[in-house]
Amino acid sequence: MWARQCNPYSIRWKPGDYQWYTSSPLTPIAGEVNETYNTPLLTTNTNYFVSLRDTFCESIPVLVTAIISTPPAKPNVTSSISLVGSALTICSTTVLTLTAPAGFSDYYWFDDMGYPFGYSQQITVTASSTYKVQVLDANGCTSEFSDDLTITVVSAPCNNTAPVINTSVLSTTLGQSVTTDLLSLISDADDNLVLSSLTIVQQPQSGAAASINGTNLLIDYNGLSFTGMDVITIRICDEFGECVTQTIEINVIGELEIYNAVSPNNDGKNDFFKIEYIEILEPENTVTIYNRWGSKVFEVKNYSEANAFRGLNQNGKELPSGTYFYKIIFISSGKTKHGFWC
C-alpha cells in the first residue's frame, strides 16, 4: 500500500490499499484489495467488512451489508379496450392505451423490433406490433418482461358490429347438471368472433359450479338442494375487442306439481290438466282420467302439454262439469299418483 499526499490535508488511496473480509469469523478474502468487491451469488442479506491499510497500519474494518432485494413481479399490462386473450385488432381511428402497474421508478416499453421506445407508465398504440414492458423498482431491480400483447391496427374506415348472445332458459332437475353449446346462442354479423374469449362473468347465484369447455357450458348442481330459477352471466368478444354479456336463466326443477283445477273455457286459466315438469322428470308415463262413476273418459301415454286433457273425452267430445279423478303411472319407477278435482 502506498498513499500519495497531494497537500498537507489530503491523501488519495489507490487500488491495493483496501482489504475485504468475510464475517463470522473475520477472514480476509484473498485478492480482494480494491475499492469494489463483486460478491458471489447471494440468496440472503450478507455482511462483509472492508478496511484501509498500508505496509505498517490498517484501519478498523467497516461493516458493509449486501442487501438482497426481490425483483418486481412480472408486470400485468391493462388495456383501455378489452383484450381478447393476448391479441387485439383496432381501427386506426381508435385510441388505445396500454398501462403498466404504478409505483415503479422506471418503465421500458418494447415493440417487436426489440428496442425500448417508451419510458412512462402508459403508452398510446398507433402501429401494429407486439408490445411488452419491463419495470425498474427503487432498489434498481428489474422485472422480467410482461406477457406479449399483439396489437393489429386496421386502416379506417372500420365497420364492426358487436356480437350478440341470445337469451335462453335452460332446464335441469334437483341435484343434476345441465350442458348446452353456447355457440347456438351466439351470432356475429362480421364473423370475427374470438371463441377463446368466451368466459363466465358471474357464476350461478345458487352456488352451483359452472365451467366452459370450448363453447360448451356445464352447470353442476350435484350436492345442492337449490330449486327454482338460477342465473349465470357470460361474455364473448370479437377481434376488435367488442364484447357483449348476457344473462342465461336455469330452471332447476324439484318435484312434479299437479294442478287440481280444470276449467276448459279458453280464458287462459286452467284450460287443461296441468302436470308441471312431467315431460322432464317422468317423460314415460300414463295418465288416465275417470268420471265420478269410475268410467274411464281419457287416457294418454307420455303426457305433456301437447296432448293434455282439456275437458274432452277420447273421442274429442266435451265432458260435462263435475268431479273427475286422475291416475298417473310413472313407468320408470312403477309408482302411481292419484287425485281428483271438481
Short mmCIF file of C-alpha atoms in Angstrom, two decimals:
data_model
loop_
_atom_site.label_atom_id
_atom_site.label_comp_id
_atom_site.label_asym_id
_atom_site.label_seq_id
_atom_site.Cartn_x
_atom_site.Cartn_y
_atom_site.Cartn_z
CA MET A 1 0.00 0.00 0.00
CA TRP A 2 1.08 3.47 -0.61
CA ALA A 3 -0.52 6.87 -0.07
CA ARG A 4 0.26 9.96 -2.05
CA GLN A 5 0.00 13.18 -0.09
CA CYS A 6 -1.40 15.81 -2.50
CA ASN A 7 -1.37 18.60 0.09
CA PRO A 8 -0.97 18.76 3.86
CA TYR A 9 -4.61 17.84 4.34
CA SER A 10 -5.35 15.31 1.55
CA ILE A 11 -4.44 11.67 0.94
CA ARG A 12 -5.53 9.72 -2.15
CA TRP A 13 -5.86 5.93 -1.92
CA LYS A 14 -5.10 3.70 -4.87
CA PRO A 15 -6.22 0.11 -5.69
CA GLY A 16 -4.37 -2.21 -3.39
CA ASP A 17 -4.98 -0.01 -0.35
CA TYR A 18 -8.14 -1.97 0.66
CA GLN A 19 -8.85 -5.35 2.18
CA TRP A 20 -12.25 -7.08 2.10
CA TYR A 21 -13.26 -9.59 4.76
CA THR A 22 -15.97 -12.12 5.27
CA SER A 23 -17.68 -12.08 8.65
CA SER A 24 -18.09 -14.71 11.38
CA PRO A 25 -15.16 -15.06 11.71
CA LEU A 26 -13.46 -12.04 10.16
CA THR A 27 -11.43 -13.60 7.35
CA PRO A 28 -9.52 -11.76 4.59
CA ILE A 29 -10.80 -12.51 1.10
CA ALA A 30 -7.78 -13.37 -0.98
CA GLY A 31 -7.07 -10.92 -3.79
CA GLU A 32 -9.92 -8.56 -2.92
CA VAL A 33 -7.91 -5.39 -2.35
CA ASN A 34 -9.77 -2.85 -4.49
CA GLU A 35 -12.44 -0.33 -3.53
CA THR A 36 -15.18 -2.55 -5.01
CA TYR A 37 -15.90 -6.22 -4.42
CA ASN A 38 -18.07 -8.44 -6.59
CA THR A 39 -19.75 -10.92 -4.28
CA PRO A 40 -20.65 -14.48 -5.22
CA LEU A 41 -24.32 -15.26 -5.87
CA LEU A 42 -26.22 -14.40 -2.70
CA THR A 43 -29.65 -15.55 -1.56
CA THR A 44 -29.80 -13.72 1.79
CA ASN A 45 -28.51 -10.45 3.22
CA THR A 46 -24.78 -10.92 3.91
CA ASN A 47 -22.29 -8.91 5.98
CA TYR A 48 -18.79 -8.05 4.77
CA PHE A 49 -16.09 -5.81 6.17
CA VAL A 50 -13.57 -3.57 4.44
CA SER A 51 -10.50 -1.75 5.75
CA LEU A 52 -7.81 0.60 4.50
CA ARG A 53 -4.22 -0.47 5.00
CA ASP A 54 -0.59 0.23 4.20
CA THR A 55 2.58 -1.67 4.86
CA PHE A 56 2.52 -0.89 8.57
CA CYS A 57 -1.02 0.03 9.57
CA GLU A 58 -4.63 -0.98 8.91
CA SER A 59 -7.84 0.79 9.82
CA ILE A 60 -10.62 -0.79 11.84
CA PRO A 61 -12.74 -2.83 9.38
CA VAL A 62 -16.04 -1.16 8.49
CA LEU A 63 -19.25 -3.17 8.13
CA VAL A 64 -20.73 -3.36 4.62
CA THR A 65 -24.06 -5.22 4.26
CA ALA A 66 -25.09 -6.68 0.93
CA ILE A 67 -28.90 -6.45 0.93
CA ILE A 68 -30.84 -8.83 -1.31
CA SER A 69 -33.86 -7.16 -2.93
CA THR A 70 -36.60 -9.20 -4.58
CA PRO A 71 -37.08 -8.24 -8.23
CA PRO A 72 -40.52 -6.85 -9.11
CA ALA A 73 -43.13 -9.37 -10.20
CA LYS A 74 -43.85 -9.72 -13.89
CA PRO A 75 -45.93 -6.63 -14.71
CA ASN A 76 -49.55 -7.08 -15.74
CA VAL A 77 -50.46 -4.69 -18.54
CA THR A 78 -54.01 -3.35 -18.72
CA SER A 79 -55.69 -2.01 -21.83
CA SER A 80 -58.22 0.77 -22.34
CA ILE A 81 -60.08 -1.68 -24.62
CA SER A 82 -60.89 -5.24 -23.56
CA LEU A 83 -58.16 -7.58 -24.71
CA VAL A 84 -59.10 -10.86 -26.31
CA GLY A 85 -56.50 -13.13 -24.77
CA SER A 86 -53.18 -11.58 -25.78
CA ALA A 87 -54.32 -10.06 -29.07
CA LEU A 88 -56.49 -7.19 -30.23
CA THR A 89 -57.44 -5.62 -33.54
CA ILE A 90 -58.30 -1.92 -33.55
CA CYS A 91 -59.22 0.69 -36.12
CA SER A 92 -56.64 3.37 -36.91
CA THR A 93 -59.06 5.98 -35.54
CA THR A 94 -59.31 4.18 -32.19
CA VAL A 95 -57.29 5.45 -29.24
CA LEU A 96 -55.75 2.50 -27.41
CA THR A 97 -53.62 2.94 -24.30
CA LEU A 98 -51.59 0.28 -22.53
CA THR A 99 -50.84 0.82 -18.85
CA ALA A 100 -48.21 -0.82 -16.66
CA PRO A 101 -48.59 -1.11 -12.85
CA ALA A 102 -47.94 2.06 -10.86
CA GLY A 103 -45.25 2.56 -8.24
CA PHE A 104 -42.02 1.89 -10.14
CA SER A 105 -39.02 4.14 -10.79
CA ASP A 106 -38.62 3.44 -14.50
CA TYR A 107 -40.57 1.84 -17.34
CA TYR A 108 -39.22 0.36 -20.56
CA TRP A 109 -41.70 -0.44 -23.34
CA PHE A 110 -40.60 -2.63 -26.23
CA ASP A 111 -42.14 -3.42 -29.60
CA ASP A 112 -41.34 -6.38 -31.84
CA MET A 113 -38.14 -4.67 -33.02
CA GLY A 114 -36.70 -5.37 -29.57
CA TYR A 115 -35.73 -1.79 -28.74
CA PRO A 116 -37.25 0.35 -25.98
CA PHE A 117 -39.37 3.21 -27.31
CA GLY A 118 -41.43 4.34 -24.31
CA TYR A 119 -40.40 5.24 -20.78
CA SER A 120 -43.61 6.13 -18.95
CA GLN A 121 -46.22 4.09 -17.16
CA GLN A 122 -48.65 4.42 -20.08
CA ILE A 123 -48.28 4.39 -23.85
CA THR A 124 -50.65 5.03 -26.76
CA VAL A 125 -50.60 2.41 -29.51
CA THR A 126 -50.60 3.72 -33.09
CA ALA A 127 -48.94 0.91 -35.06
CA SER A 128 -49.29 -2.84 -35.44
CA SER A 129 -46.72 -4.63 -33.30
CA THR A 130 -46.17 -6.92 -30.33
CA TYR A 131 -45.76 -4.91 -27.14
CA LYS A 132 -44.30 -5.68 -23.72
CA VAL A 133 -42.96 -3.74 -20.75
CA GLN A 134 -40.25 -4.08 -18.14
CA VAL A 135 -40.22 -2.14 -14.85
CA LEU A 136 -37.43 -0.99 -12.52
CA ASP A 137 -38.02 -0.50 -8.78
CA ALA A 138 -36.40 1.91 -6.33
CA ASN A 139 -33.73 -0.67 -5.44
CA GLY A 140 -32.57 -0.86 -9.04
CA CYS A 141 -34.06 -4.31 -9.56
CA THR A 142 -35.59 -5.07 -12.95
CA SER A 143 -38.63 -7.24 -13.56
CA GLU A 144 -38.99 -9.83 -16.26
CA PHE A 145 -40.92 -8.82 -19.36
CA SER A 146 -44.70 -8.72 -19.28
CA ASP A 147 -46.64 -11.10 -21.49
CA ASP A 148 -46.62 -10.16 -25.17
CA LEU A 149 -49.63 -8.20 -26.41
CA THR A 150 -50.13 -8.34 -30.17
CA ILE A 151 -51.99 -5.30 -31.49
CA THR A 152 -53.14 -5.08 -35.11
CA VAL A 153 -54.12 -1.64 -36.40
CA VAL A 154 -56.51 -1.64 -39.37
CA SER A 155 -56.85 1.42 -41.60
CA ALA A 156 -60.14 3.31 -41.40
CA PRO A 157 -62.99 3.02 -42.18
CA CYS A 158 -63.61 0.06 -39.86
CA ASN A 159 -67.22 -1.05 -39.72
CA ASN A 160 -67.61 -3.57 -36.94
CA THR A 161 -70.68 -4.80 -35.10
CA ALA A 162 -70.56 -6.27 -31.62
CA PRO A 163 -71.52 -9.94 -31.24
CA VAL A 164 -74.96 -10.94 -29.99
CA ILE A 165 -75.78 -13.53 -27.32
CA ASN A 166 -79.42 -14.54 -27.40
CA THR A 167 -81.11 -15.16 -24.09
CA SER A 168 -82.15 -18.66 -23.14
CA VAL A 169 -83.77 -20.66 -20.35
CA LEU A 170 -82.10 -23.98 -19.57
CA SER A 171 -83.71 -26.73 -17.51
CA THR A 172 -82.40 -29.39 -15.18
CA THR A 173 -83.59 -31.23 -12.10
CA LEU A 174 -82.65 -31.14 -8.44
CA GLY A 175 -79.03 -32.22 -7.88
CA GLN A 176 -78.34 -32.81 -11.56
CA SER A 177 -76.30 -30.95 -14.19
CA VAL A 178 -77.10 -29.21 -17.45
CA THR A 179 -74.95 -28.73 -20.55
CA THR A 180 -75.52 -26.53 -23.58
CA ASP A 181 -73.49 -25.45 -26.60
CA LEU A 182 -73.30 -21.67 -26.26
CA LEU A 183 -72.45 -21.31 -29.93
CA SER A 184 -76.11 -21.96 -30.69
CA LEU A 185 -76.94 -18.74 -28.82
CA ILE A 186 -74.21 -16.54 -30.30
CA SER A 187 -74.17 -14.68 -33.60
CA ASP A 188 -71.79 -12.16 -35.16
CA ALA A 189 -72.58 -10.24 -38.33
CA ASP A 190 -68.89 -9.66 -39.05
CA ASP A 191 -67.90 -13.30 -38.49
CA ASN A 192 -64.88 -12.34 -36.39
CA LEU A 193 -65.74 -13.97 -33.07
CA VAL A 194 -62.91 -14.97 -30.77
CA LEU A 195 -64.25 -18.16 -29.25
CA SER A 196 -61.41 -18.34 -26.73
CA SER A 197 -62.77 -15.14 -25.15
CA LEU A 198 -65.97 -16.92 -24.10
CA THR A 199 -65.96 -16.61 -20.32
CA ILE A 200 -68.21 -16.71 -17.28
CA VAL A 201 -68.57 -13.21 -15.85
CA GLN A 202 -70.76 -14.20 -12.91
CA GLN A 203 -71.14 -17.71 -11.53
CA PRO A 204 -74.65 -19.06 -10.82
CA GLN A 205 -76.33 -17.33 -7.89
CA SER A 206 -77.24 -20.73 -6.43
CA GLY A 207 -73.59 -21.58 -5.82
CA ALA A 208 -73.57 -24.30 -8.49
CA ALA A 209 -70.22 -24.94 -10.20
CA ALA A 210 -70.13 -23.67 -13.78
CA SER A 211 -67.39 -24.02 -16.39
CA ILE A 212 -66.88 -23.53 -20.11
CA ASN A 213 -65.02 -26.09 -22.19
CA GLY A 214 -64.62 -24.79 -25.72
CA THR A 215 -68.12 -23.49 -26.36
CA ASN A 216 -69.90 -25.93 -24.05
CA LEU A 217 -71.33 -24.57 -20.80
CA LEU A 218 -71.65 -27.04 -17.92
CA ILE A 219 -73.53 -26.20 -14.71
CA ASP A 220 -73.43 -28.82 -11.96
CA TYR A 221 -75.99 -28.79 -9.12
CA ASN A 222 -74.71 -32.00 -7.54
CA GLY A 223 -74.90 -31.78 -3.75
CA LEU A 224 -77.14 -28.68 -3.76
CA SER A 225 -80.74 -28.53 -2.54
CA PHE A 226 -81.48 -25.50 -4.71
CA THR A 227 -84.62 -25.43 -6.85
CA GLY A 228 -86.16 -22.58 -8.80
CA MET A 229 -84.76 -20.07 -11.28
CA ASP A 230 -81.00 -19.59 -11.30
CA VAL A 231 -78.94 -17.18 -13.42
CA ILE A 232 -75.44 -17.10 -14.88
CA THR A 233 -73.74 -14.32 -16.88
CA ILE A 234 -71.38 -14.99 -19.80
CA ARG A 235 -69.33 -12.80 -22.13
CA ILE A 236 -67.76 -13.09 -25.57
CA CYS A 237 -65.66 -10.67 -27.66
CA ASP A 238 -64.73 -10.25 -31.30
CA GLU A 239 -61.34 -9.48 -32.84
CA PHE A 240 -61.90 -5.74 -32.43
CA GLY A 241 -62.40 -6.07 -28.69
CA GLU A 242 -66.14 -5.51 -28.96
CA CYS A 243 -67.62 -7.55 -26.12
CA VAL A 244 -71.14 -8.43 -25.06
CA THR A 245 -72.53 -10.01 -21.91
CA GLN A 246 -75.75 -11.92 -21.45
CA THR A 247 -77.61 -13.50 -18.56
CA ILE A 248 -78.89 -17.04 -19.01
CA GLU A 249 -81.60 -18.47 -16.78
CA ILE A 250 -81.62 -22.04 -15.50
CA ASN A 251 -84.83 -23.60 -14.24
CA VAL A 252 -83.86 -26.14 -11.58
CA ILE A 253 -86.89 -28.36 -11.15
CA GLY A 254 -87.66 -30.02 -7.85
CA GLU A 255 -90.83 -32.13 -7.86
CA LEU A 256 -93.88 -32.64 -10.02
CA GLU A 257 -96.59 -30.08 -9.42
CA ILE A 258 -100.07 -31.41 -10.17
CA TYR A 259 -102.74 -28.72 -10.52
CA ASN A 260 -106.13 -29.62 -9.05
CA ALA A 261 -108.34 -27.44 -11.20
CA VAL A 262 -109.53 -27.72 -14.81
CA SER A 263 -111.87 -25.18 -16.42
CA PRO A 264 -111.55 -25.54 -20.21
CA ASN A 265 -113.20 -22.31 -21.28
CA ASN A 266 -110.24 -20.84 -23.20
CA ASP A 267 -109.74 -17.96 -20.78
CA GLY A 268 -106.08 -18.86 -20.37
CA LYS A 269 -106.57 -20.09 -16.80
CA ASN A 270 -106.64 -23.82 -16.02
CA ASP A 271 -107.71 -24.65 -19.57
CA PHE A 272 -106.08 -28.08 -19.28
CA PHE A 273 -105.00 -30.58 -16.63
CA LYS A 274 -101.51 -29.29 -15.88
CA ILE A 275 -98.80 -31.56 -14.51
CA GLU A 276 -95.80 -29.27 -14.19
CA TYR A 277 -92.42 -30.73 -15.25
CA ILE A 278 -93.74 -34.20 -16.09
CA GLU A 279 -92.02 -34.06 -19.51
CA ILE A 280 -88.67 -33.57 -17.77
CA LEU A 281 -88.95 -35.59 -14.57
CA GLU A 282 -91.10 -38.50 -15.75
CA PRO A 283 -91.40 -38.39 -19.55
CA GLU A 284 -92.51 -42.04 -19.74
CA ASN A 285 -95.91 -42.11 -18.10
CA THR A 286 -99.58 -42.95 -18.48
CA VAL A 287 -102.31 -40.54 -17.39
CA THR A 288 -105.90 -41.76 -17.03
CA ILE A 289 -108.97 -39.66 -16.19
CA TYR A 290 -112.15 -41.17 -14.68
CA ASN A 291 -115.57 -39.65 -14.09
CA ARG A 292 -117.37 -39.80 -10.75
CA TRP A 293 -118.77 -43.27 -11.55
CA GLY A 294 -115.32 -44.71 -12.24
CA SER A 295 -115.66 -44.84 -16.01
CA LYS A 296 -112.52 -44.07 -17.97
CA VAL A 297 -113.04 -40.97 -20.12
CA PHE A 298 -109.45 -40.14 -21.13
CA GLU A 299 -106.09 -41.89 -21.29
CA VAL A 300 -102.79 -40.99 -22.91
CA LYS A 301 -99.17 -42.14 -22.73
CA ASN A 302 -96.22 -39.78 -22.31
CA TYR A 303 -98.43 -36.95 -21.08
CA SER A 304 -97.34 -33.41 -21.91
CA GLU A 305 -98.88 -30.04 -22.59
CA ALA A 306 -99.20 -31.03 -26.24
CA ASN A 307 -101.55 -33.96 -25.55
CA ALA A 308 -103.01 -32.77 -22.24
CA PHE A 309 -106.56 -33.37 -21.03
CA ARG A 310 -108.67 -30.32 -21.98
CA GLY A 311 -112.11 -31.43 -20.89
CA LEU A 312 -112.65 -33.70 -23.89
CA ASN A 313 -113.07 -37.45 -23.92
CA GLN A 314 -111.17 -39.91 -26.08
CA ASN A 315 -113.50 -39.14 -28.99
CA GLY A 316 -112.99 -35.40 -28.73
CA LYS A 317 -116.41 -34.70 -27.22
CA GLU A 318 -116.79 -32.16 -24.44
CA LEU A 319 -117.35 -33.63 -20.99
CA PRO A 320 -119.84 -32.19 -18.51
CA SER A 321 -118.73 -30.28 -15.43
CA GLY A 322 -118.28 -32.38 -12.33
CA THR A 323 -115.83 -34.33 -10.25
CA TYR A 324 -113.07 -36.20 -12.08
CA PHE A 325 -110.34 -38.47 -10.80
CA TYR A 326 -106.85 -38.95 -12.20
CA LYS A 327 -104.32 -41.75 -12.05
CA ILE A 328 -100.70 -41.15 -13.10
CA ILE A 329 -98.38 -44.13 -13.62
CA PHE A 330 -94.65 -43.41 -13.79
CA ILE A 331 -93.11 -46.09 -15.99
CA SER A 332 -89.50 -45.72 -14.82
CA SER A 333 -90.30 -46.28 -11.14
CA GLY A 334 -93.67 -48.07 -11.37
CA LYS A 335 -95.10 -45.61 -8.86
CA THR A 336 -98.52 -44.02 -9.19
CA LYS A 337 -100.25 -40.83 -8.07
CA HIS A 338 -103.98 -40.40 -7.53
CA GLY A 339 -106.15 -37.35 -7.03
CA PHE A 340 -109.24 -35.51 -8.16
CA TRP A 341 -110.71 -32.13 -8.96
CA CYS A 342 -114.26 -30.90 -9.02
#
